[in-house]
Amino acid sequence: NQFAVDMTSRSSRKSFSSLQVYECGGGRQEQSRVTSVAWNADGRFLAAGSASSIRIVPVESLHIREPLADLRKHSKSVEGVDWHPTQKEVLASASEDATVHIWDIRASSSKLCRVIETKGPNSSICWSKDGKFLAVKIGNCTISIFSTLTWKVVSSHKFSNELSVRDMKFSESSDYLLVAGSGRVSILRISNERFKRVHAIQVACPTVACFCVQLSRNNRFIAIGAADSSVSLFDTRTLVNLETLYHHGSMVRCLDFSHDSRFIASGSEDDTIDISEVATGESIHVIESGGAANSMSWNPCHLLLAFSADVRTEYSNYYHSLRIFGAKGSDSSSSDLGNRNVLRYSHRM
């Protein structure tokens, strides 16, 4: 009933509001904008792509300055990172140097396993949930789908204008690819290793750019973040708009669902991270990020939110931070929200 829902929201809000921000990592000095963050399949490792490298951090060492690995084979900025869905130590990275790298962090020496050349600078990457395909955004308008059996392009789509591709995610079944762009999310379906556009999800205003798209881990909801500061929630079965959240004052640049699909976090150019309950749509906590959010990722097993932001200092310059919202250990569940901290790795310019 409504009373039970209100009490649940109030309890979540109270627990989240007790959190504080803690500086950690010692303020590592480097000109390194954190562009993309991702947890691996079992939540043991966090990858952070930047202008200079990919940093791999174990979940039990989030407060320690030095990472487990610092991968530096790309010649230009790393714009996207994503872990293999079942091979838990395998990572893919997409770079502006027109290559995709496949890494295995278990290797004792060179962790680079494969280099795939693309037809232009890459800005986003994602695995299908069954690991059979790798989608890469090339330039502003093109998505190429690689088979992971042959590492050849099996399908390529060029959209009509530079706003047409902002973000992309595979469905849980790996049968569909969702592509966020100009006022809508296009749905591509795979058949015989070919992708064909079969549907589109329209947000409230068709002229507003959609910047990010995400599916809940229980496969019930699609979330779309847009330039009009909205987060729209859709039913995956009917594609009906369930609710539209307006908890930001500027465009939404990134979002993600928690591991249990109870919460959705969204990052905006209004210098905040909002955490809302999916069931009610209520905002239960706001994190002052100090700058525009670039990327975020909830841990797949615990209530640990990794996010990056460009933070302006009192001296009018920026430092680039990777932060973790959650407990200092990995024992964080949605039924126990107390005693949380926000940990920060700082990458100062």
mmCIF file of C-alpha atoms in Angstrom:
data_model
loop_
_atom_site.group_PDB
_atom_site.id
_atom_site.type_symbol
_atom_site.label_atom_id
_atom_site.label_comp_id
_atom_site.label_asym_id
_atom_site.label_seq_id
_atom_site.Cartn_x
_atom_site.Cartn_y
_atom_site.Cartn_z
ATOM 1 C CA ASN A 1 0.000 0.000 0.000
ATOM 2 C CA GLN A 2 0.947 3.667 -0.225
ATOM 3 C CA PHE A 3 1.913 3.846 3.444
ATOM 4 C CA ALA A 4 4.402 0.988 3.016
ATOM 5 C CA VAL A 5 5.864 2.634 -0.100
ATOM 6 C CA ASP A 6 6.249 5.954 1.732
ATOM 7 C CA MET A 7 7.948 4.267 4.678
ATOM 8 C CA THR A 8 10.366 2.434 2.358
ATOM 9 C CA SER A 9 11.284 5.661 0.565
ATOM 10 C CA ARG A 10 11.730 7.472 3.873
ATOM 11 C CA SER A 11 13.999 4.710 5.198
ATOM 12 C CA SER A 12 16.158 4.729 2.050
ATOM 13 C CA ARG A 13 16.393 8.528 2.094
ATOM 14 C CA LYS A 14 17.443 8.590 5.748
ATOM 15 C CA SER A 15 20.147 5.968 5.211
ATOM 16 C CA PHE A 16 21.600 7.682 2.148
ATOM 17 C CA SER A 17 21.515 11.138 3.757
ATOM 18 C CA SER A 18 23.940 10.005 6.480
ATOM 19 C CA LEU A 19 26.741 9.552 3.933
ATOM 20 C CA GLN A 20 29.727 11.866 3.710
ATOM 21 C CA VAL A 21 32.487 12.564 1.202
ATOM 22 C CA TYR A 22 35.980 11.293 1.987
ATOM 23 C CA GLU A 23 39.081 12.236 0.005
ATOM 24 C CA CYS A 24 41.280 9.227 -0.767
ATOM 25 C CA GLY A 25 44.122 8.407 -3.107
ATOM 26 C CA GLY A 26 46.493 11.240 -2.265
ATOM 27 C CA GLY A 27 45.710 13.484 -5.238
ATOM 28 C CA ARG A 28 47.697 11.776 -7.977
ATOM 29 C CA GLN A 29 49.220 14.405 -10.287
ATOM 30 C CA GLU A 30 48.442 13.843 -13.968
ATOM 31 C CA GLN A 31 46.518 15.465 -16.794
ATOM 32 C CA SER A 32 44.051 12.641 -17.116
ATOM 33 C CA ARG A 33 40.342 13.143 -17.690
ATOM 34 C CA VAL A 34 38.414 10.040 -16.602
ATOM 35 C CA THR A 35 36.136 9.303 -19.552
ATOM 36 C CA SER A 36 34.646 5.889 -18.804
ATOM 37 C CA VAL A 37 34.207 3.596 -15.785
ATOM 38 C CA ALA A 38 33.023 -0.024 -15.580
ATOM 39 C CA TRP A 39 32.910 -2.858 -13.025
ATOM 40 C CA ASN A 40 33.710 -6.391 -14.136
ATOM 41 C CA ALA A 41 31.083 -9.161 -14.095
ATOM 42 C CA ASP A 42 31.590 -10.274 -10.481
ATOM 43 C CA GLY A 43 32.293 -6.794 -9.106
ATOM 44 C CA ARG A 44 35.916 -7.506 -8.111
ATOM 45 C CA PHE A 45 37.592 -4.989 -10.424
ATOM 46 C CA LEU A 46 36.902 -1.448 -11.551
ATOM 47 C CA ALA A 47 38.283 -0.146 -14.857
ATOM 48 C CA ALA A 48 38.679 3.588 -15.478
ATOM 49 C CA GLY A 49 39.597 4.833 -18.940
ATOM 50 C CA SER A 50 41.287 8.202 -19.291
ATOM 51 C CA ALA A 51 43.257 10.390 -21.669
ATOM 52 C CA SER A 52 46.468 8.587 -20.754
ATOM 53 C CA SER A 53 45.678 5.019 -19.658
ATOM 54 C CA ILE A 54 43.267 2.449 -18.234
ATOM 55 C CA ARG A 55 43.507 1.952 -14.486
ATOM 56 C CA ILE A 56 42.370 -1.339 -12.915
ATOM 57 C CA VAL A 57 41.462 -1.161 -9.216
ATOM 58 C CA PRO A 58 40.419 -4.144 -7.025
ATOM 59 C CA VAL A 59 37.234 -3.595 -5.019
ATOM 60 C CA GLU A 60 39.037 -4.280 -1.720
ATOM 61 C CA SER A 61 41.660 -1.600 -2.502
ATOM 62 C CA LEU A 62 39.496 1.334 -3.568
ATOM 63 C CA HIS A 63 41.112 3.586 -0.959
ATOM 64 C CA ILE A 64 44.698 2.766 -2.018
ATOM 65 C CA ARG A 65 46.566 5.170 -4.273
ATOM 66 C CA GLU A 66 48.247 2.722 -6.654
ATOM 67 C CA PRO A 67 46.071 0.583 -8.989
ATOM 68 C CA LEU A 68 46.469 -3.129 -9.680
ATOM 69 C CA ALA A 69 47.373 -2.319 -13.297
ATOM 70 C CA ASP A 70 47.927 0.769 -15.432
ATOM 71 C CA LEU A 71 47.375 -0.141 -19.093
ATOM 72 C CA ARG A 72 49.057 2.266 -21.539
ATOM 73 C CA LYS A 73 49.071 0.779 -25.057
ATOM 74 C CA HIS A 74 46.659 3.242 -26.692
ATOM 75 C CA SER A 75 48.289 6.248 -28.394
ATOM 76 C CA LYS A 76 45.300 8.568 -27.833
ATOM 77 C CA SER A 77 42.519 9.017 -25.292
ATOM 78 C CA VAL A 78 40.562 5.958 -24.145
ATOM 79 C CA GLU A 79 36.895 6.885 -24.600
ATOM 80 C CA GLY A 80 35.178 3.647 -23.587
ATOM 81 C CA VAL A 81 35.819 0.524 -21.480
ATOM 82 C CA ASP A 82 33.657 -2.559 -20.974
ATOM 83 C CA TRP A 83 34.314 -5.951 -19.354
ATOM 84 C CA HIS A 84 33.488 -9.303 -20.941
ATOM 85 C CA PRO A 85 30.172 -10.579 -19.481
ATOM 86 C CA THR A 86 31.481 -14.049 -18.531
ATOM 87 C CA GLN A 87 35.292 -13.977 -18.831
ATOM 88 C CA LYS A 88 35.712 -11.862 -15.728
ATOM 89 C CA GLU A 89 39.307 -10.735 -16.317
ATOM 90 C CA VAL A 90 38.879 -9.751 -19.986
ATOM 91 C CA LEU A 91 38.390 -6.070 -20.842
ATOM 92 C CA ALA A 92 37.715 -4.210 -24.108
ATOM 93 C CA SER A 93 38.723 -0.581 -24.645
ATOM 94 C CA ALA A 94 37.900 1.876 -27.438
ATOM 95 C CA SER A 95 40.166 4.797 -28.241
ATOM 96 C CA GLU A 96 40.426 7.875 -30.413
ATOM 97 C CA ASP A 97 43.486 6.212 -32.001
ATOM 98 C CA ALA A 98 41.094 4.147 -34.205
ATOM 99 C CA THR A 99 41.789 0.878 -32.405
ATOM 100 C CA VAL A 100 39.984 -1.441 -30.020
ATOM 101 C CA HIS A 101 42.156 -3.326 -27.524
ATOM 102 C CA ILE A 102 41.284 -6.603 -25.802
ATOM 103 C CA TRP A 103 43.062 -7.090 -22.462
ATOM 104 C CA ASP A 104 43.467 -9.969 -20.017
ATOM 105 C CA ILE A 105 44.505 -8.645 -16.610
ATOM 106 C CA ARG A 106 45.569 -12.142 -15.470
ATOM 107 C CA ALA A 107 48.634 -12.011 -17.732
ATOM 108 C CA SER A 108 51.880 -11.513 -15.825
ATOM 109 C CA SER A 109 53.623 -9.411 -18.478
ATOM 110 C CA SER A 110 51.845 -7.893 -21.484
ATOM 111 C CA LYS A 111 48.135 -7.863 -20.744
ATOM 112 C CA LEU A 112 47.233 -6.804 -24.293
ATOM 113 C CA CYS A 113 45.776 -9.791 -26.172
ATOM 114 C CA ARG A 114 44.448 -8.297 -29.397
ATOM 115 C CA VAL A 115 44.395 -5.027 -31.349
ATOM 116 C CA ILE A 116 41.469 -4.401 -33.710
ATOM 117 C CA GLU A 117 41.715 -1.548 -36.179
ATOM 118 C CA THR A 118 38.592 0.476 -36.955
ATOM 119 C CA LYS A 119 37.748 3.033 -39.651
ATOM 120 C CA GLY A 120 37.961 6.064 -37.394
ATOM 121 C CA PRO A 121 38.195 7.364 -33.814
ATOM 122 C CA ASN A 122 36.130 5.333 -31.355
ATOM 123 C CA SER A 123 34.031 6.835 -28.582
ATOM 124 C CA SER A 124 32.001 3.985 -27.052
ATOM 125 C CA ILE A 125 32.047 0.199 -26.705
ATOM 126 C CA CYS A 126 29.871 -2.587 -25.272
ATOM 127 C CA TRP A 127 29.754 -6.387 -25.211
ATOM 128 C CA SER A 128 26.616 -8.390 -25.890
ATOM 129 C CA LYS A 129 25.473 -10.278 -22.782
ATOM 130 C CA ASP A 130 26.394 -13.634 -24.331
ATOM 131 C CA GLY A 131 29.855 -12.376 -25.315
ATOM 132 C CA LYS A 132 29.352 -13.152 -29.021
ATOM 133 C CA PHE A 133 29.385 -9.545 -30.245
ATOM 134 C CA LEU A 134 31.219 -6.312 -29.539
ATOM 135 C CA ALA A 135 29.590 -3.026 -30.578
ATOM 136 C CA VAL A 136 31.853 -0.034 -31.262
ATOM 137 C CA LYS A 137 30.797 3.539 -31.966
ATOM 138 C CA ILE A 138 33.062 4.966 -34.681
ATOM 139 C CA GLY A 139 33.047 8.708 -35.263
ATOM 140 C CA ASN A 140 29.744 10.497 -34.675
ATOM 141 C CA CYS A 141 27.295 8.402 -36.658
ATOM 142 C CA THR A 142 28.508 4.822 -37.177
ATOM 143 C CA ILE A 143 28.169 1.651 -35.101
ATOM 144 C CA SER A 144 30.110 -1.447 -36.137
ATOM 145 C CA ILE A 145 29.281 -4.868 -34.701
ATOM 146 C CA PHE A 146 32.207 -7.301 -34.424
ATOM 147 C CA SER A 147 31.874 -11.063 -34.088
ATOM 148 C CA THR A 148 34.087 -12.224 -31.223
ATOM 149 C CA LEU A 149 34.658 -15.532 -33.040
ATOM 150 C CA THR A 150 36.340 -13.943 -36.064
ATOM 151 C CA TRP A 151 36.887 -10.351 -34.857
ATOM 152 C CA LYS A 152 35.450 -9.205 -38.177
ATOM 153 C CA VAL A 153 32.660 -6.668 -38.709
ATOM 154 C CA VAL A 154 29.383 -8.539 -39.259
ATOM 155 C CA SER A 155 27.147 -5.472 -39.407
ATOM 156 C CA SER A 156 27.598 -1.720 -39.633
ATOM 157 C CA HIS A 157 25.068 1.101 -39.313
ATOM 158 C CA LYS A 158 25.552 4.725 -40.300
ATOM 159 C CA PHE A 159 22.951 7.042 -38.819
ATOM 160 C CA SER A 160 21.742 10.239 -40.445
ATOM 161 C CA ASN A 161 23.444 12.982 -38.431
ATOM 162 C CA GLU A 162 26.021 13.589 -35.719
ATOM 163 C CA LEU A 163 23.409 13.555 -32.934
ATOM 164 C CA SER A 164 22.156 10.114 -33.912
ATOM 165 C CA VAL A 165 24.557 8.056 -31.779
ATOM 166 C CA ARG A 166 25.236 9.016 -28.161
ATOM 167 C CA ASP A 167 25.138 5.716 -26.269
ATOM 168 C CA MET A 168 24.324 2.044 -26.828
ATOM 169 C CA LYS A 169 23.515 -1.049 -24.770
ATOM 170 C CA PHE A 170 22.704 -4.686 -25.564
ATOM 171 C CA SER A 171 19.552 -6.294 -24.192
ATOM 172 C CA GLU A 172 19.825 -9.074 -21.619
ATOM 173 C CA SER A 173 19.008 -11.673 -24.291
ATOM 174 C CA SER A 174 21.674 -10.217 -26.657
ATOM 175 C CA ASP A 175 19.017 -10.152 -29.408
ATOM 176 C CA TYR A 176 18.688 -6.365 -29.429
ATOM 177 C CA LEU A 177 20.947 -3.320 -29.385
ATOM 178 C CA LEU A 178 19.538 -0.050 -28.025
ATOM 179 C CA VAL A 179 21.030 3.115 -29.533
ATOM 180 C CA ALA A 180 20.392 6.536 -27.954
ATOM 181 C CA GLY A 181 20.371 9.561 -30.239
ATOM 182 C CA SER A 182 18.216 12.424 -31.506
ATOM 183 C CA GLY A 183 14.985 12.389 -29.531
ATOM 184 C CA ARG A 184 14.671 8.622 -29.461
ATOM 185 C CA VAL A 185 16.304 5.279 -28.789
ATOM 186 C CA SER A 186 16.536 3.054 -31.858
ATOM 187 C CA ILE A 187 16.193 -0.698 -31.322
ATOM 188 C CA LEU A 188 18.246 -2.948 -33.601
ATOM 189 C CA ARG A 189 17.483 -6.664 -33.764
ATOM 190 C CA ILE A 190 20.021 -9.360 -34.591
ATOM 191 C CA SER A 191 19.194 -12.092 -37.105
ATOM 192 C CA ASN A 192 21.814 -14.341 -38.709
ATOM 193 C CA GLU A 193 24.560 -12.054 -37.371
ATOM 194 C CA ARG A 194 22.913 -9.010 -38.994
ATOM 195 C CA PHE A 195 21.356 -6.115 -37.141
ATOM 196 C CA LYS A 196 18.215 -4.417 -38.455
ATOM 197 C CA ARG A 197 16.345 -1.454 -36.971
ATOM 198 C CA VAL A 198 12.908 -2.694 -35.901
ATOM 199 C CA HIS A 199 11.565 -0.075 -33.497
ATOM 200 C CA ALA A 200 12.225 3.239 -31.781
ATOM 201 C CA ILE A 201 11.382 4.573 -28.319
ATOM 202 C CA GLN A 202 10.321 8.217 -28.447
ATOM 203 C CA VAL A 203 10.964 10.498 -25.478
ATOM 204 C CA ALA A 204 8.542 13.304 -24.607
ATOM 205 C CA CYS A 205 10.123 15.883 -26.911
ATOM 206 C CA PRO A 206 11.242 14.488 -30.302
ATOM 207 C CA THR A 207 13.759 17.297 -30.836
ATOM 208 C CA VAL A 208 15.633 16.644 -27.583
ATOM 209 C CA ALA A 209 18.831 14.609 -27.835
ATOM 210 C CA CYS A 210 19.010 11.379 -25.828
ATOM 211 C CA PHE A 211 22.469 11.168 -24.272
ATOM 212 C CA CYS A 212 22.393 7.821 -22.468
ATOM 213 C CA VAL A 213 20.428 4.585 -22.239
ATOM 214 C CA GLN A 214 20.514 1.735 -19.718
ATOM 215 C CA LEU A 215 18.596 -1.472 -18.970
ATOM 216 C CA SER A 216 17.868 -2.624 -15.434
ATOM 217 C CA ARG A 217 19.544 -5.838 -14.332
ATOM 218 C CA ASN A 218 16.155 -7.519 -13.802
ATOM 219 C CA ASN A 219 15.399 -6.693 -17.470
ATOM 220 C CA ARG A 220 12.156 -4.882 -16.600
ATOM 221 C CA PHE A 221 13.078 -1.247 -17.260
ATOM 222 C CA ILE A 222 14.793 0.921 -19.860
ATOM 223 C CA ALA A 223 16.082 4.298 -18.679
ATOM 224 C CA ILE A 224 16.845 7.162 -21.065
ATOM 225 C CA GLY A 225 18.689 10.342 -20.048
ATOM 226 C CA ALA A 226 18.075 13.412 -22.210
ATOM 227 C CA ALA A 227 19.236 16.956 -22.874
ATOM 228 C CA ASP A 228 16.072 18.425 -21.294
ATOM 229 C CA SER A 229 17.284 17.170 -17.858
ATOM 230 C CA SER A 230 14.837 14.236 -17.840
ATOM 231 C CA VAL A 231 15.228 10.540 -17.045
ATOM 232 C CA SER A 232 12.472 8.485 -18.694
ATOM 233 C CA LEU A 233 11.607 4.966 -17.535
ATOM 234 C CA PHE A 234 10.051 2.506 -20.003
ATOM 235 C CA ASP A 235 8.675 -1.027 -19.655
ATOM 236 C CA THR A 236 10.846 -3.480 -21.627
ATOM 237 C CA ARG A 237 7.857 -5.652 -22.600
ATOM 238 C CA THR A 238 5.418 -2.987 -23.781
ATOM 239 C CA LEU A 239 7.853 -0.060 -24.390
ATOM 240 C CA VAL A 240 5.330 2.147 -22.589
ATOM 241 C CA ASN A 241 6.645 5.185 -20.700
ATOM 242 C CA LEU A 242 6.110 4.401 -17.013
ATOM 243 C CA GLU A 243 7.444 7.635 -15.550
ATOM 244 C CA THR A 244 9.629 10.620 -16.375
ATOM 245 C CA LEU A 245 11.878 12.009 -13.641
ATOM 246 C CA TYR A 246 12.958 15.654 -13.514
ATOM 247 C CA HIS A 247 15.511 15.755 -10.702
ATOM 248 C CA HIS A 248 18.215 17.724 -12.545
ATOM 249 C CA GLY A 249 18.646 21.282 -13.749
ATOM 250 C CA SER A 250 20.619 20.455 -16.883
ATOM 251 C CA MET A 251 21.216 17.661 -19.394
ATOM 252 C CA VAL A 252 21.659 14.099 -18.123
ATOM 253 C CA ARG A 253 24.959 12.656 -19.364
ATOM 254 C CA CYS A 254 25.091 9.205 -17.744
ATOM 255 C CA LEU A 255 22.936 6.819 -15.708
ATOM 256 C CA ASP A 256 22.847 3.285 -14.329
ATOM 257 C CA PHE A 257 20.661 0.916 -12.288
ATOM 258 C CA SER A 258 21.835 -0.621 -9.020
ATOM 259 C CA HIS A 259 22.569 -4.360 -8.864
ATOM 260 C CA ASP A 260 19.107 -5.148 -7.462
ATOM 261 C CA SER A 261 17.328 -2.696 -9.834
ATOM 262 C CA ARG A 262 15.864 -0.788 -6.864
ATOM 263 C CA PHE A 263 17.733 2.459 -7.516
ATOM 264 C CA ILE A 264 18.751 4.488 -10.531
ATOM 265 C CA ALA A 265 21.615 6.970 -10.445
ATOM 266 C CA SER A 266 21.941 9.783 -12.975
ATOM 267 C CA GLY A 267 24.717 12.305 -13.572
ATOM 268 C CA SER A 268 24.164 15.755 -15.029
ATOM 269 C CA GLU A 269 25.885 18.937 -16.139
ATOM 270 C CA ASP A 270 24.263 20.604 -13.114
ATOM 271 C CA ASP A 271 27.134 19.158 -11.026
ATOM 272 C CA THR A 272 24.994 16.599 -9.197
ATOM 273 C CA ILE A 273 24.494 12.842 -9.045
ATOM 274 C CA ASP A 274 20.875 11.964 -8.256
ATOM 275 C CA ILE A 275 19.824 8.609 -6.790
ATOM 276 C CA SER A 276 16.126 7.784 -7.137
ATOM 277 C CA GLU A 277 13.943 4.818 -6.251
ATOM 278 C CA VAL A 278 12.703 3.023 -9.342
ATOM 279 C CA ALA A 279 9.436 1.942 -7.691
ATOM 280 C CA THR A 280 8.364 5.455 -6.710
ATOM 281 C CA GLY A 281 10.432 7.754 -8.917
ATOM 282 C CA GLU A 282 11.362 9.735 -5.814
ATOM 283 C CA SER A 283 14.784 11.298 -5.429
ATOM 284 C CA ILE A 284 16.209 9.872 -2.209
ATOM 285 C CA HIS A 285 19.751 11.250 -2.311
ATOM 286 C CA VAL A 286 21.808 13.845 -4.169
ATOM 287 C CA ILE A 287 25.611 13.835 -4.370
ATOM 288 C CA GLU A 288 27.309 17.152 -5.101
ATOM 289 C CA SER A 289 29.795 16.042 -7.742
ATOM 290 C CA GLY A 290 31.438 19.470 -8.081
ATOM 291 C CA GLY A 291 31.454 19.201 -11.870
ATOM 292 C CA ALA A 292 29.779 17.622 -14.872
ATOM 293 C CA ALA A 293 29.572 13.831 -14.614
ATOM 294 C CA ASN A 294 31.275 11.890 -17.416
ATOM 295 C CA SER A 295 30.481 8.261 -16.623
ATOM 296 C CA MET A 296 29.063 6.019 -13.894
ATOM 297 C CA SER A 297 28.659 2.352 -13.057
ATOM 298 C CA TRP A 298 26.987 0.510 -10.167
ATOM 299 C CA ASN A 299 28.819 -2.556 -8.887
ATOM 300 C CA PRO A 300 26.946 -5.712 -10.080
ATOM 301 C CA CYS A 301 26.944 -7.255 -6.589
ATOM 302 C CA HIS A 302 26.953 -4.396 -4.072
ATOM 303 C CA LEU A 303 25.757 -0.848 -3.518
ATOM 304 C CA LEU A 304 28.960 0.753 -4.783
ATOM 305 C CA LEU A 305 28.595 3.492 -7.380
ATOM 306 C CA ALA A 306 31.661 4.511 -9.376
ATOM 307 C CA PHE A 307 31.489 7.841 -11.180
ATOM 308 C CA SER A 308 33.814 10.388 -12.739
ATOM 309 C CA ALA A 309 33.452 14.161 -12.943
ATOM 310 C CA ASP A 310 35.395 17.230 -14.033
ATOM 311 C CA VAL A 311 35.650 19.278 -10.842
ATOM 312 C CA ARG A 312 36.399 23.012 -10.847
ATOM 313 C CA THR A 313 38.633 24.219 -8.015
ATOM 314 C CA GLU A 314 38.726 27.612 -6.314
ATOM 315 C CA TYR A 315 41.629 28.524 -8.606
ATOM 316 C CA SER A 316 39.376 28.112 -11.698
ATOM 317 C CA ASN A 317 41.188 25.063 -13.019
ATOM 318 C CA TYR A 318 39.968 21.474 -13.119
ATOM 319 C CA TYR A 319 40.920 18.179 -11.620
ATOM 320 C CA HIS A 320 39.460 14.919 -12.839
ATOM 321 C CA SER A 321 38.176 12.563 -10.185
ATOM 322 C CA LEU A 322 37.079 8.951 -9.969
ATOM 323 C CA ARG A 323 34.864 8.444 -6.948
ATOM 324 C CA ILE A 324 33.167 5.520 -5.257
ATOM 325 C CA PHE A 325 29.863 6.005 -3.439
ATOM 326 C CA GLY A 326 29.500 3.196 -0.893
ATOM 327 C CA ALA A 327 31.168 1.346 1.962
ATOM 328 C CA LYS A 328 34.939 0.952 2.286
ATOM 329 C CA GLY A 329 34.555 -2.828 2.080
ATOM 330 C CA SER A 330 32.676 -4.865 -0.517
ATOM 331 C CA ASP A 331 29.950 -5.922 1.953
ATOM 332 C CA SER A 332 27.290 -3.482 0.750
ATOM 333 C CA SER A 333 23.728 -4.613 0.181
ATOM 334 C CA SER A 334 20.536 -2.652 -0.420
ATOM 335 C CA SER A 335 19.093 -4.025 2.811
ATOM 336 C CA ASP A 336 21.909 -2.444 4.801
ATOM 337 C CA LEU A 337 22.526 1.128 3.669
ATOM 338 C CA GLY A 338 24.180 2.394 6.824
ATOM 339 C CA ASN A 339 27.784 3.467 7.367
ATOM 340 C CA ARG A 340 28.521 4.472 3.758
ATOM 341 C CA ASN A 341 31.392 6.602 2.553
ATOM 342 C CA VAL A 342 32.343 8.335 -0.659
ATOM 343 C CA LEU A 343 35.928 7.589 -1.664
ATOM 344 C CA ARG A 344 37.811 9.669 -4.196
ATOM 345 C CA TYR A 345 40.772 9.092 -6.477
ATOM 346 C CA SER A 346 41.962 12.487 -7.694
ATOM 347 C CA HIS A 347 43.641 13.101 -11.041
ATOM 348 C CA ARG A 348 44.769 16.726 -10.837
ATOM 349 C CA MET A 349 45.788 18.842 -13.803
#
